[in-house]
Short mmCIF file of N, CA and C in Angstrom, two decimals:
data_model
loop_
_atom_site.label_atom_id
_atom_site.label_comp_id
_atom_site.label_asym_id
_atom_site.label_seq_id
_atom_site.Cartn_x
_atom_site.Cartn_y
_atom_site.Cartn_z
N UNK A 1 0.83 -1.19 0.00
CA UNK A 1 0.00 0.00 0.00
C UNK A 1 0.88 1.25 0.00
N UNK A 2 1.81 1.30 0.92
CA UNK A 2 2.71 2.45 1.00
C UNK A 2 3.51 2.61 -0.29
N UNK A 3 3.99 1.49 -0.83
CA UNK A 3 4.74 1.52 -2.08
C UNK A 3 3.89 2.10 -3.20
N UNK A 4 2.64 1.69 -3.28
CA UNK A 4 1.74 2.18 -4.33
C UNK A 4 1.50 3.68 -4.20
N UNK A 5 1.33 4.13 -2.96
CA UNK A 5 1.10 5.57 -2.72
C UNK A 5 2.35 6.36 -3.07
N UNK A 6 3.50 5.90 -2.55
CA UNK A 6 4.77 6.62 -2.80
C UNK A 6 5.12 6.66 -4.28
N UNK A 7 4.76 5.63 -5.01
CA UNK A 7 5.07 5.56 -6.43
C UNK A 7 3.95 6.12 -7.30
N UNK A 8 3.04 6.85 -6.66
CA UNK A 8 2.02 7.62 -7.38
C UNK A 8 1.16 6.77 -8.31
N UNK A 9 0.87 5.53 -7.91
CA UNK A 9 0.15 4.63 -8.79
C UNK A 9 -1.33 4.97 -8.94
N UNK A 10 -1.85 5.83 -8.06
CA UNK A 10 -3.24 6.30 -8.22
C UNK A 10 -3.28 7.81 -8.43
N UNK A 11 -2.12 8.41 -8.68
CA UNK A 11 -2.05 9.85 -8.88
C UNK A 11 -2.22 10.61 -7.58
N UNK A 12 -2.60 11.86 -7.71
CA UNK A 12 -2.79 12.71 -6.54
C UNK A 12 -3.93 12.15 -5.70
N UNK A 13 -3.69 12.05 -4.40
CA UNK A 13 -4.71 11.51 -3.49
C UNK A 13 -5.84 12.51 -3.33
N UNK A 14 -7.06 12.04 -3.51
CA UNK A 14 -8.25 12.86 -3.34
C UNK A 14 -8.89 12.66 -1.97
N UNK A 15 -8.84 11.43 -1.48
CA UNK A 15 -9.40 11.12 -0.16
C UNK A 15 -8.95 9.72 0.24
N UNK A 16 -9.16 9.41 1.51
CA UNK A 16 -8.85 8.07 2.02
C UNK A 16 -9.86 7.72 3.10
N UNK A 17 -10.22 6.45 3.16
CA UNK A 17 -11.13 5.96 4.20
C UNK A 17 -10.48 4.79 4.92
N UNK A 18 -10.53 4.85 6.23
CA UNK A 18 -10.01 3.79 7.09
C UNK A 18 -11.18 3.31 7.94
N UNK A 19 -11.50 2.04 7.84
CA UNK A 19 -12.67 1.50 8.52
C UNK A 19 -12.32 0.23 9.28
N UNK A 20 -12.71 0.19 10.54
CA UNK A 20 -12.62 -1.05 11.31
C UNK A 20 -13.90 -1.18 12.13
N UNK A 21 -14.84 -1.91 11.57
CA UNK A 21 -16.13 -2.14 12.22
C UNK A 21 -16.30 -3.62 12.49
N UNK A 22 -16.74 -3.93 13.69
CA UNK A 22 -16.99 -5.31 14.07
C UNK A 22 -18.10 -5.35 15.11
N UNK A 23 -18.54 -6.54 15.43
CA UNK A 23 -19.57 -6.69 16.44
C UNK A 23 -18.93 -7.31 17.68
N UNK A 24 -18.67 -6.46 18.67
CA UNK A 24 -17.92 -6.82 19.87
C UNK A 24 -18.43 -8.08 20.58
N UNK A 25 -19.74 -8.27 20.77
CA UNK A 25 -20.19 -9.47 21.49
C UNK A 25 -19.80 -10.79 20.86
N UNK A 26 -19.41 -10.79 19.58
CA UNK A 26 -19.05 -12.05 18.92
C UNK A 26 -17.54 -12.26 18.76
N UNK A 27 -16.73 -11.39 19.34
CA UNK A 27 -15.29 -11.52 19.18
C UNK A 27 -14.77 -12.87 19.67
N UNK A 28 -15.10 -13.21 20.90
CA UNK A 28 -14.63 -14.46 21.50
C UNK A 28 -15.85 -15.23 22.00
N UNK A 29 -16.25 -16.21 21.24
CA UNK A 29 -17.45 -16.97 21.60
C UNK A 29 -17.29 -17.74 22.92
N UNK A 30 -16.04 -17.96 23.33
CA UNK A 30 -15.75 -18.74 24.53
C UNK A 30 -15.74 -17.90 25.81
N UNK A 31 -15.96 -16.58 25.70
CA UNK A 31 -15.99 -15.75 26.90
C UNK A 31 -16.99 -14.60 26.74
N UNK A 32 -17.44 -14.09 27.87
CA UNK A 32 -18.39 -13.00 27.89
C UNK A 32 -17.70 -11.70 27.48
N UNK A 33 -18.22 -11.05 26.46
CA UNK A 33 -17.59 -9.83 25.96
C UNK A 33 -17.49 -8.74 27.03
N UNK A 34 -18.38 -8.74 27.99
CA UNK A 34 -18.36 -7.72 29.03
C UNK A 34 -17.16 -7.87 29.97
N UNK A 35 -16.50 -9.02 29.92
CA UNK A 35 -15.32 -9.24 30.74
C UNK A 35 -14.02 -8.85 30.04
N UNK A 36 -14.08 -8.53 28.75
CA UNK A 36 -12.89 -8.21 27.97
C UNK A 36 -12.42 -6.78 28.26
N UNK A 37 -11.12 -6.54 28.17
CA UNK A 37 -10.56 -5.21 28.41
C UNK A 37 -11.19 -4.18 27.48
N UNK A 38 -11.51 -4.56 26.25
CA UNK A 38 -11.98 -3.62 25.24
C UNK A 38 -13.28 -2.93 25.64
N UNK A 39 -14.05 -3.55 26.52
CA UNK A 39 -15.32 -2.98 26.95
C UNK A 39 -15.25 -2.26 28.29
N UNK A 40 -14.04 -2.12 28.82
CA UNK A 40 -13.87 -1.52 30.16
C UNK A 40 -12.97 -0.29 30.09
N UNK A 41 -13.50 0.82 30.53
CA UNK A 41 -12.74 2.06 30.54
C UNK A 41 -11.50 1.96 31.43
N UNK A 42 -11.64 1.32 32.60
CA UNK A 42 -10.52 1.23 33.55
C UNK A 42 -9.37 0.39 33.00
N UNK A 43 -9.63 -0.42 31.97
CA UNK A 43 -8.57 -1.25 31.38
C UNK A 43 -8.06 -0.70 30.05
N UNK A 44 -8.47 0.53 29.70
CA UNK A 44 -7.99 1.14 28.46
C UNK A 44 -8.74 0.69 27.23
N UNK A 45 -9.99 0.29 27.41
CA UNK A 45 -10.78 -0.18 26.29
C UNK A 45 -11.37 0.93 25.46
N UNK A 46 -12.33 0.57 24.65
CA UNK A 46 -12.97 1.50 23.73
C UNK A 46 -12.50 1.25 22.32
N UNK A 47 -13.32 1.64 21.37
CA UNK A 47 -13.00 1.35 19.98
C UNK A 47 -11.77 2.12 19.48
N UNK A 48 -11.48 3.29 20.05
CA UNK A 48 -10.32 4.05 19.59
C UNK A 48 -9.01 3.36 19.98
N UNK A 49 -8.84 3.06 21.26
CA UNK A 49 -7.57 2.45 21.69
C UNK A 49 -7.48 0.98 21.28
N UNK A 50 -8.60 0.28 21.24
CA UNK A 50 -8.57 -1.12 20.82
C UNK A 50 -8.18 -1.24 19.35
N UNK A 51 -8.63 -0.29 18.55
CA UNK A 51 -8.35 -0.31 17.11
C UNK A 51 -7.28 0.70 16.72
N UNK A 52 -6.37 0.98 17.64
CA UNK A 52 -5.33 1.98 17.40
C UNK A 52 -4.45 1.62 16.21
N UNK A 53 -4.38 0.34 15.84
CA UNK A 53 -3.58 -0.05 14.68
C UNK A 53 -4.06 0.63 13.40
N UNK A 54 -5.36 0.91 13.29
CA UNK A 54 -5.87 1.62 12.11
C UNK A 54 -5.39 3.07 12.14
N UNK A 55 -5.34 3.65 13.33
CA UNK A 55 -4.84 5.02 13.49
C UNK A 55 -3.33 5.05 13.22
N UNK A 56 -2.63 4.03 13.69
CA UNK A 56 -1.19 3.91 13.39
C UNK A 56 -0.97 3.85 11.87
N UNK A 57 -1.85 3.17 11.16
CA UNK A 57 -1.74 3.08 9.70
C UNK A 57 -1.90 4.45 9.05
N UNK A 58 -2.86 5.24 9.55
CA UNK A 58 -3.05 6.60 9.03
C UNK A 58 -1.76 7.39 9.23
N UNK A 59 -1.23 7.35 10.45
CA UNK A 59 0.01 8.09 10.75
C UNK A 59 1.15 7.60 9.86
N UNK A 60 1.28 6.29 9.72
CA UNK A 60 2.37 5.72 8.94
C UNK A 60 2.33 6.18 7.49
N UNK A 61 1.12 6.32 6.94
CA UNK A 61 0.99 6.72 5.54
C UNK A 61 1.05 8.23 5.32
N UNK A 62 0.49 9.02 6.26
CA UNK A 62 0.31 10.44 6.01
C UNK A 62 0.88 11.37 7.09
N UNK A 63 1.33 10.83 8.22
CA UNK A 63 1.82 11.68 9.30
C UNK A 63 0.66 12.19 10.14
N UNK A 64 0.90 13.32 10.82
CA UNK A 64 -0.14 13.91 11.67
C UNK A 64 -1.01 14.85 10.83
N UNK A 65 -2.32 14.87 11.10
CA UNK A 65 -3.21 15.74 10.33
C UNK A 65 -3.11 17.20 10.75
N UNK A 66 -3.60 18.06 9.88
CA UNK A 66 -3.70 19.49 10.17
C UNK A 66 -4.84 19.75 11.14
N UNK A 67 -5.97 19.08 10.90
CA UNK A 67 -7.17 19.25 11.73
C UNK A 67 -7.81 17.89 11.96
N UNK A 68 -8.52 17.78 13.11
CA UNK A 68 -9.25 16.57 13.45
C UNK A 68 -10.63 16.96 13.97
N UNK A 69 -11.66 16.32 13.44
CA UNK A 69 -13.02 16.50 13.94
C UNK A 69 -13.61 15.12 14.16
N UNK A 70 -14.09 14.86 15.37
CA UNK A 70 -14.60 13.53 15.73
C UNK A 70 -15.94 13.64 16.43
N UNK A 71 -16.84 12.73 16.07
CA UNK A 71 -18.08 12.56 16.82
C UNK A 71 -18.23 11.09 17.13
N UNK A 72 -19.02 10.81 18.15
CA UNK A 72 -19.26 9.42 18.54
C UNK A 72 -19.30 9.30 20.04
N UNK A 73 -19.13 8.10 20.51
CA UNK A 73 -19.15 7.85 21.94
C UNK A 73 -19.82 6.52 22.23
N UNK A 74 -20.40 6.44 23.40
CA UNK A 74 -21.15 5.24 23.80
C UNK A 74 -22.56 5.41 23.23
N UNK A 75 -22.80 4.85 22.08
CA UNK A 75 -24.04 5.07 21.34
C UNK A 75 -24.98 3.88 21.40
N UNK A 76 -24.43 2.68 21.41
CA UNK A 76 -25.27 1.47 21.36
C UNK A 76 -25.85 1.12 22.73
N UNK A 77 -26.62 0.06 22.74
CA UNK A 77 -27.18 -0.45 23.99
C UNK A 77 -26.31 -1.54 24.61
N UNK A 78 -25.12 -1.78 24.03
CA UNK A 78 -24.21 -2.77 24.63
C UNK A 78 -23.87 -2.34 26.05
N UNK A 79 -23.80 -3.29 26.93
CA UNK A 79 -23.51 -3.00 28.34
C UNK A 79 -22.00 -2.93 28.56
N UNK A 80 -21.42 -1.82 28.06
CA UNK A 80 -20.00 -1.53 28.22
C UNK A 80 -19.88 -0.06 28.60
N UNK A 81 -18.75 0.33 29.18
CA UNK A 81 -18.61 1.72 29.63
C UNK A 81 -17.55 2.50 28.85
N UNK A 82 -17.44 2.21 27.56
CA UNK A 82 -16.47 2.87 26.68
C UNK A 82 -17.16 3.31 25.39
N UNK A 83 -16.47 4.16 24.62
CA UNK A 83 -17.03 4.54 23.32
C UNK A 83 -17.07 3.31 22.42
N UNK A 84 -18.22 3.15 21.75
CA UNK A 84 -18.36 1.99 20.86
C UNK A 84 -18.45 2.37 19.39
N UNK A 85 -18.63 3.66 19.11
CA UNK A 85 -18.75 4.12 17.73
C UNK A 85 -18.10 5.50 17.60
N UNK A 86 -17.22 5.63 16.62
CA UNK A 86 -16.53 6.89 16.41
C UNK A 86 -16.38 7.13 14.91
N UNK A 87 -16.64 8.36 14.49
CA UNK A 87 -16.38 8.78 13.12
C UNK A 87 -15.51 10.04 13.18
N UNK A 88 -14.41 10.02 12.44
CA UNK A 88 -13.49 11.16 12.45
C UNK A 88 -13.22 11.62 11.03
N UNK A 89 -13.07 12.92 10.91
CA UNK A 89 -12.64 13.54 9.66
C UNK A 89 -11.31 14.23 9.94
N UNK A 90 -10.30 13.86 9.19
CA UNK A 90 -8.96 14.42 9.39
C UNK A 90 -8.57 15.17 8.12
N UNK A 91 -8.02 16.35 8.29
CA UNK A 91 -7.56 17.13 7.14
C UNK A 91 -6.05 16.99 7.04
N UNK A 92 -5.61 16.59 5.85
CA UNK A 92 -4.18 16.43 5.60
C UNK A 92 -3.69 17.42 4.57
N UNK A 93 -2.45 17.84 4.77
CA UNK A 93 -1.76 18.68 3.80
C UNK A 93 -0.43 18.00 3.54
N UNK A 94 -0.36 17.28 2.44
CA UNK A 94 0.86 16.56 2.07
C UNK A 94 1.38 17.19 0.79
N UNK A 95 2.59 17.73 0.86
CA UNK A 95 3.21 18.41 -0.29
C UNK A 95 2.31 19.51 -0.85
N UNK A 96 1.77 20.33 0.05
CA UNK A 96 0.88 21.45 -0.30
C UNK A 96 -0.39 20.99 -1.02
N UNK A 97 -0.82 19.79 -0.73
CA UNK A 97 -2.05 19.25 -1.31
C UNK A 97 -2.98 18.83 -0.17
N UNK A 98 -4.14 19.48 -0.08
CA UNK A 98 -5.12 19.15 0.97
C UNK A 98 -6.01 18.00 0.52
N UNK A 99 -6.29 17.08 1.45
CA UNK A 99 -7.26 16.02 1.17
C UNK A 99 -7.82 15.51 2.50
N UNK A 100 -9.04 14.98 2.48
CA UNK A 100 -9.66 14.45 3.69
C UNK A 100 -9.38 12.96 3.87
N UNK A 101 -9.27 12.58 5.13
CA UNK A 101 -9.20 11.17 5.52
C UNK A 101 -10.33 10.93 6.51
N UNK A 102 -11.11 9.90 6.27
CA UNK A 102 -12.16 9.55 7.22
C UNK A 102 -11.76 8.27 7.95
N UNK A 103 -12.12 8.23 9.22
CA UNK A 103 -11.85 7.07 10.06
C UNK A 103 -13.16 6.67 10.71
N UNK A 104 -13.56 5.43 10.53
CA UNK A 104 -14.77 4.91 11.16
C UNK A 104 -14.40 3.68 11.97
N UNK A 105 -14.70 3.74 13.27
CA UNK A 105 -14.42 2.64 14.17
C UNK A 105 -15.70 2.31 14.92
N UNK A 106 -16.01 1.02 15.01
CA UNK A 106 -17.23 0.65 15.72
C UNK A 106 -17.14 -0.77 16.27
N UNK A 107 -17.73 -0.94 17.44
CA UNK A 107 -17.89 -2.26 18.07
C UNK A 107 -19.28 -2.83 17.78
N UNK A 108 -20.09 -2.13 16.99
CA UNK A 108 -21.52 -2.48 16.91
C UNK A 108 -21.99 -2.86 15.51
N UNK A 109 -21.07 -3.13 14.60
CA UNK A 109 -21.44 -3.34 13.20
C UNK A 109 -21.38 -4.81 12.78
N UNK A 110 -22.36 -5.20 12.00
CA UNK A 110 -22.37 -6.50 11.33
C UNK A 110 -22.65 -6.23 9.86
N UNK A 111 -22.01 -6.88 8.94
CA UNK A 111 -20.84 -7.74 9.12
C UNK A 111 -19.58 -6.91 9.38
N UNK A 112 -18.53 -7.60 9.74
CA UNK A 112 -17.25 -6.93 9.97
C UNK A 112 -16.76 -6.27 8.68
N UNK A 113 -16.18 -5.09 8.81
CA UNK A 113 -15.51 -4.41 7.71
C UNK A 113 -14.20 -3.88 8.25
N UNK A 114 -13.11 -4.31 7.64
CA UNK A 114 -11.78 -3.89 8.07
C UNK A 114 -10.98 -3.61 6.81
N UNK A 115 -10.95 -2.30 6.40
CA UNK A 115 -10.33 -1.98 5.13
C UNK A 115 -9.81 -0.55 5.08
N UNK A 116 -8.92 -0.35 4.13
CA UNK A 116 -8.40 0.97 3.82
C UNK A 116 -8.65 1.21 2.34
N UNK A 117 -9.18 2.38 2.01
CA UNK A 117 -9.42 2.75 0.62
C UNK A 117 -8.73 4.08 0.36
N UNK A 118 -7.90 4.12 -0.66
CA UNK A 118 -7.21 5.34 -1.07
C UNK A 118 -7.76 5.70 -2.45
N UNK A 119 -8.39 6.88 -2.55
CA UNK A 119 -8.94 7.36 -3.82
C UNK A 119 -8.00 8.39 -4.42
N UNK A 120 -7.59 8.17 -5.67
CA UNK A 120 -6.71 9.11 -6.34
C UNK A 120 -7.28 9.55 -7.66
N UNK A 121 -6.65 10.54 -8.27
CA UNK A 121 -7.10 11.03 -9.56
C UNK A 121 -6.94 9.99 -10.67
N UNK A 122 -6.02 9.07 -10.47
CA UNK A 122 -5.74 8.07 -11.51
C UNK A 122 -6.19 6.66 -11.14
N UNK A 123 -6.91 6.53 -10.02
CA UNK A 123 -7.36 5.19 -9.64
C UNK A 123 -7.65 5.08 -8.16
N UNK A 124 -7.72 3.85 -7.71
CA UNK A 124 -8.10 3.57 -6.32
C UNK A 124 -7.33 2.35 -5.83
N UNK A 125 -7.02 2.37 -4.53
CA UNK A 125 -6.39 1.22 -3.88
C UNK A 125 -7.34 0.77 -2.78
N UNK A 126 -7.60 -0.53 -2.73
CA UNK A 126 -8.42 -1.09 -1.66
C UNK A 126 -7.61 -2.18 -0.98
N UNK A 127 -7.38 -2.00 0.31
CA UNK A 127 -6.72 -3.03 1.12
C UNK A 127 -7.77 -3.61 2.04
N UNK A 128 -8.14 -4.86 1.80
CA UNK A 128 -9.14 -5.53 2.62
C UNK A 128 -8.47 -6.52 3.55
N UNK A 129 -8.53 -6.23 4.84
CA UNK A 129 -7.99 -7.17 5.82
C UNK A 129 -8.90 -8.37 5.98
N UNK A 130 -10.20 -8.18 5.69
CA UNK A 130 -11.16 -9.28 5.79
C UNK A 130 -10.92 -10.33 4.72
N UNK A 131 -10.64 -9.87 3.49
CA UNK A 131 -10.42 -10.79 2.37
C UNK A 131 -8.95 -11.09 2.12
N UNK A 132 -8.09 -10.42 2.88
CA UNK A 132 -6.65 -10.64 2.78
C UNK A 132 -6.11 -10.32 1.39
N UNK A 133 -6.62 -9.20 0.79
CA UNK A 133 -6.07 -8.84 -0.50
C UNK A 133 -5.97 -7.33 -0.69
N UNK A 134 -5.18 -6.98 -1.67
CA UNK A 134 -4.92 -5.60 -2.04
C UNK A 134 -5.32 -5.46 -3.50
N UNK A 135 -6.15 -4.46 -3.80
CA UNK A 135 -6.65 -4.28 -5.16
C UNK A 135 -6.25 -2.89 -5.64
N UNK A 136 -5.65 -2.84 -6.81
CA UNK A 136 -5.31 -1.59 -7.47
C UNK A 136 -6.25 -1.46 -8.66
N UNK A 137 -7.02 -0.37 -8.68
CA UNK A 137 -7.97 -0.13 -9.77
C UNK A 137 -7.49 1.10 -10.53
N UNK A 138 -7.22 0.94 -11.82
CA UNK A 138 -6.73 2.08 -12.59
C UNK A 138 -7.88 2.99 -13.01
N UNK A 139 -7.55 4.10 -13.69
CA UNK A 139 -8.57 5.10 -14.05
C UNK A 139 -9.60 4.56 -15.03
N UNK A 140 -9.31 3.44 -15.69
CA UNK A 140 -10.27 2.82 -16.61
C UNK A 140 -11.12 1.75 -15.94
N UNK A 141 -10.90 1.55 -14.65
CA UNK A 141 -11.67 0.55 -13.91
C UNK A 141 -11.08 -0.85 -13.94
N UNK A 142 -9.90 -1.00 -14.56
CA UNK A 142 -9.26 -2.31 -14.61
C UNK A 142 -8.64 -2.62 -13.25
N UNK A 143 -8.95 -3.81 -12.74
CA UNK A 143 -8.46 -4.23 -11.41
C UNK A 143 -7.26 -5.14 -11.52
N UNK A 144 -6.32 -4.92 -10.61
CA UNK A 144 -5.19 -5.84 -10.44
C UNK A 144 -5.21 -6.25 -8.98
N UNK A 145 -5.40 -7.54 -8.73
CA UNK A 145 -5.53 -8.03 -7.36
C UNK A 145 -4.25 -8.72 -6.93
N UNK A 146 -3.81 -8.35 -5.71
CA UNK A 146 -2.65 -8.97 -5.10
C UNK A 146 -3.15 -9.74 -3.88
N UNK A 147 -3.07 -11.05 -3.95
CA UNK A 147 -3.54 -11.86 -2.84
C UNK A 147 -2.45 -11.98 -1.80
N UNK A 148 -2.81 -11.78 -0.56
CA UNK A 148 -1.87 -11.88 0.54
C UNK A 148 -2.04 -13.25 1.18
N UNK A 149 -0.97 -14.00 1.28
CA UNK A 149 -1.04 -15.34 1.86
C UNK A 149 -0.67 -15.37 3.33
N UNK A 150 -0.64 -14.20 3.96
CA UNK A 150 -0.31 -14.13 5.37
C UNK A 150 -1.42 -14.75 6.22
N UNK A 151 -0.99 -15.42 7.24
CA UNK A 151 -1.88 -15.75 8.34
C UNK A 151 -1.84 -14.54 9.26
N UNK A 152 -2.91 -14.28 9.97
CA UNK A 152 -2.99 -13.09 10.83
C UNK A 152 -1.79 -13.01 11.78
N UNK A 153 -1.42 -14.12 12.38
CA UNK A 153 -0.33 -14.13 13.34
C UNK A 153 1.01 -13.77 12.69
N UNK A 154 1.15 -14.05 11.37
CA UNK A 154 2.38 -13.70 10.66
C UNK A 154 2.64 -12.20 10.71
N UNK A 155 1.57 -11.40 10.69
CA UNK A 155 1.73 -9.95 10.73
C UNK A 155 2.36 -9.51 12.05
N UNK A 156 1.94 -10.12 13.16
CA UNK A 156 2.50 -9.78 14.46
C UNK A 156 3.97 -10.20 14.54
N UNK A 157 4.26 -11.37 14.01
CA UNK A 157 5.64 -11.85 14.01
C UNK A 157 6.52 -10.94 13.15
N UNK A 158 6.01 -10.52 12.00
CA UNK A 158 6.78 -9.62 11.13
C UNK A 158 7.05 -8.27 11.81
N UNK A 159 6.05 -7.75 12.51
CA UNK A 159 6.24 -6.48 13.25
C UNK A 159 7.32 -6.64 14.33
N UNK A 160 7.27 -7.75 15.05
CA UNK A 160 8.26 -8.01 16.09
C UNK A 160 9.66 -8.15 15.48
N UNK A 161 9.77 -8.88 14.38
CA UNK A 161 11.06 -9.03 13.71
C UNK A 161 11.58 -7.69 13.19
N UNK A 162 10.69 -6.86 12.66
CA UNK A 162 11.07 -5.53 12.19
C UNK A 162 11.62 -4.70 13.35
N UNK A 163 10.94 -4.76 14.48
CA UNK A 163 11.38 -4.02 15.66
C UNK A 163 12.75 -4.51 16.13
N UNK A 164 12.92 -5.81 16.23
CA UNK A 164 14.19 -6.37 16.69
C UNK A 164 15.33 -6.04 15.71
N UNK A 165 15.05 -6.10 14.42
CA UNK A 165 16.05 -5.75 13.41
C UNK A 165 16.45 -4.29 13.53
N UNK A 166 15.48 -3.42 13.79
CA UNK A 166 15.79 -1.99 13.91
C UNK A 166 16.68 -1.72 15.12
N UNK A 167 16.53 -2.49 16.18
CA UNK A 167 17.40 -2.34 17.35
C UNK A 167 18.81 -2.83 17.02
N UNK A 168 18.87 -4.02 16.42
CA UNK A 168 20.15 -4.62 16.08
C UNK A 168 20.94 -3.77 15.09
N UNK A 169 20.26 -3.22 14.07
CA UNK A 169 20.93 -2.46 13.01
C UNK A 169 20.88 -0.95 13.21
N UNK A 170 20.28 -0.51 14.32
CA UNK A 170 20.09 0.94 14.57
C UNK A 170 19.41 1.61 13.38
N UNK A 171 18.40 0.96 12.84
CA UNK A 171 17.70 1.49 11.67
C UNK A 171 16.28 1.91 12.04
N UNK A 172 15.64 2.63 11.12
CA UNK A 172 14.26 3.06 11.34
C UNK A 172 13.30 1.90 11.18
N UNK A 173 12.17 2.01 11.87
CA UNK A 173 11.16 0.96 11.84
C UNK A 173 9.79 1.59 12.07
N UNK A 174 8.77 1.02 11.46
CA UNK A 174 7.41 1.48 11.74
C UNK A 174 7.04 1.24 13.20
N UNK A 175 7.70 0.28 13.82
CA UNK A 175 7.40 -0.03 15.21
C UNK A 175 8.33 0.69 16.18
N UNK A 176 9.13 1.63 15.67
CA UNK A 176 10.01 2.42 16.54
C UNK A 176 9.17 3.25 17.50
N UNK A 177 9.73 3.53 18.65
CA UNK A 177 8.99 4.24 19.70
C UNK A 177 8.36 5.53 19.20
N UNK A 178 9.11 6.33 18.46
CA UNK A 178 8.59 7.62 18.01
C UNK A 178 7.35 7.44 17.15
N UNK A 179 7.38 6.47 16.21
CA UNK A 179 6.22 6.23 15.34
C UNK A 179 5.02 5.73 16.13
N UNK A 180 5.26 4.84 17.06
CA UNK A 180 4.17 4.33 17.90
C UNK A 180 3.61 5.47 18.76
N UNK A 181 4.49 6.27 19.32
CA UNK A 181 4.07 7.41 20.13
C UNK A 181 3.21 8.37 19.32
N UNK A 182 3.63 8.70 18.10
CA UNK A 182 2.88 9.62 17.26
C UNK A 182 1.51 9.04 16.91
N UNK A 183 1.44 7.75 16.62
CA UNK A 183 0.15 7.11 16.36
C UNK A 183 -0.78 7.20 17.56
N UNK A 184 -0.23 7.00 18.75
CA UNK A 184 -1.04 7.09 19.96
C UNK A 184 -1.40 8.55 20.27
N UNK A 185 -0.50 9.46 19.96
CA UNK A 185 -0.81 10.89 20.11
C UNK A 185 -2.02 11.25 19.23
N UNK A 186 -2.03 10.75 18.00
CA UNK A 186 -3.16 10.97 17.10
C UNK A 186 -4.43 10.34 17.67
N UNK A 187 -4.31 9.14 18.22
CA UNK A 187 -5.47 8.48 18.83
C UNK A 187 -6.07 9.32 19.95
N UNK A 188 -5.25 9.94 20.74
CA UNK A 188 -5.74 10.78 21.83
C UNK A 188 -6.40 12.06 21.31
N UNK A 189 -5.93 12.56 20.17
CA UNK A 189 -6.58 13.73 19.56
C UNK A 189 -7.98 13.36 19.03
N UNK A 190 -8.11 12.12 18.58
CA UNK A 190 -9.40 11.65 18.07
C UNK A 190 -10.34 11.45 19.23
#
């Protein structure tokens, strides 16, 4: 995704959407959702901090926004004491080019939607975590699909290896403290 954006494969970015919606009561069928940290304020739960990886992705691709506007909160009838639905509009200025980024996070949605969409003047990129694929659509509507053969746990292992390599080689990493801090700083602004 980052490679496609950096290499201008969809042209100038017009907008981006980051969505992570799921239905919290069905996360772990073997335990009561009300006992999970994600539904408890005292344990750092809520859809913003639980889904901070989506916010980290925004930061990783675009940095910090110029402006942030967020609405949401504890909207559903789920018996939890944290925000369960949030919609944010972020204004970005990248290379003197303004564009909006929307972020939608929810614990109350069926079916699950976990995706990133980048809309450009020359096409669109869709990264679907649910379907495990990346789709590049050119300005004529022609699709090129890249299937990802990762197992979910492979992503965590790759992040850990990236972090360990950055320590060993004194190199930059997406998992470096500064990048993680900035992603969490953005989460707190939201």
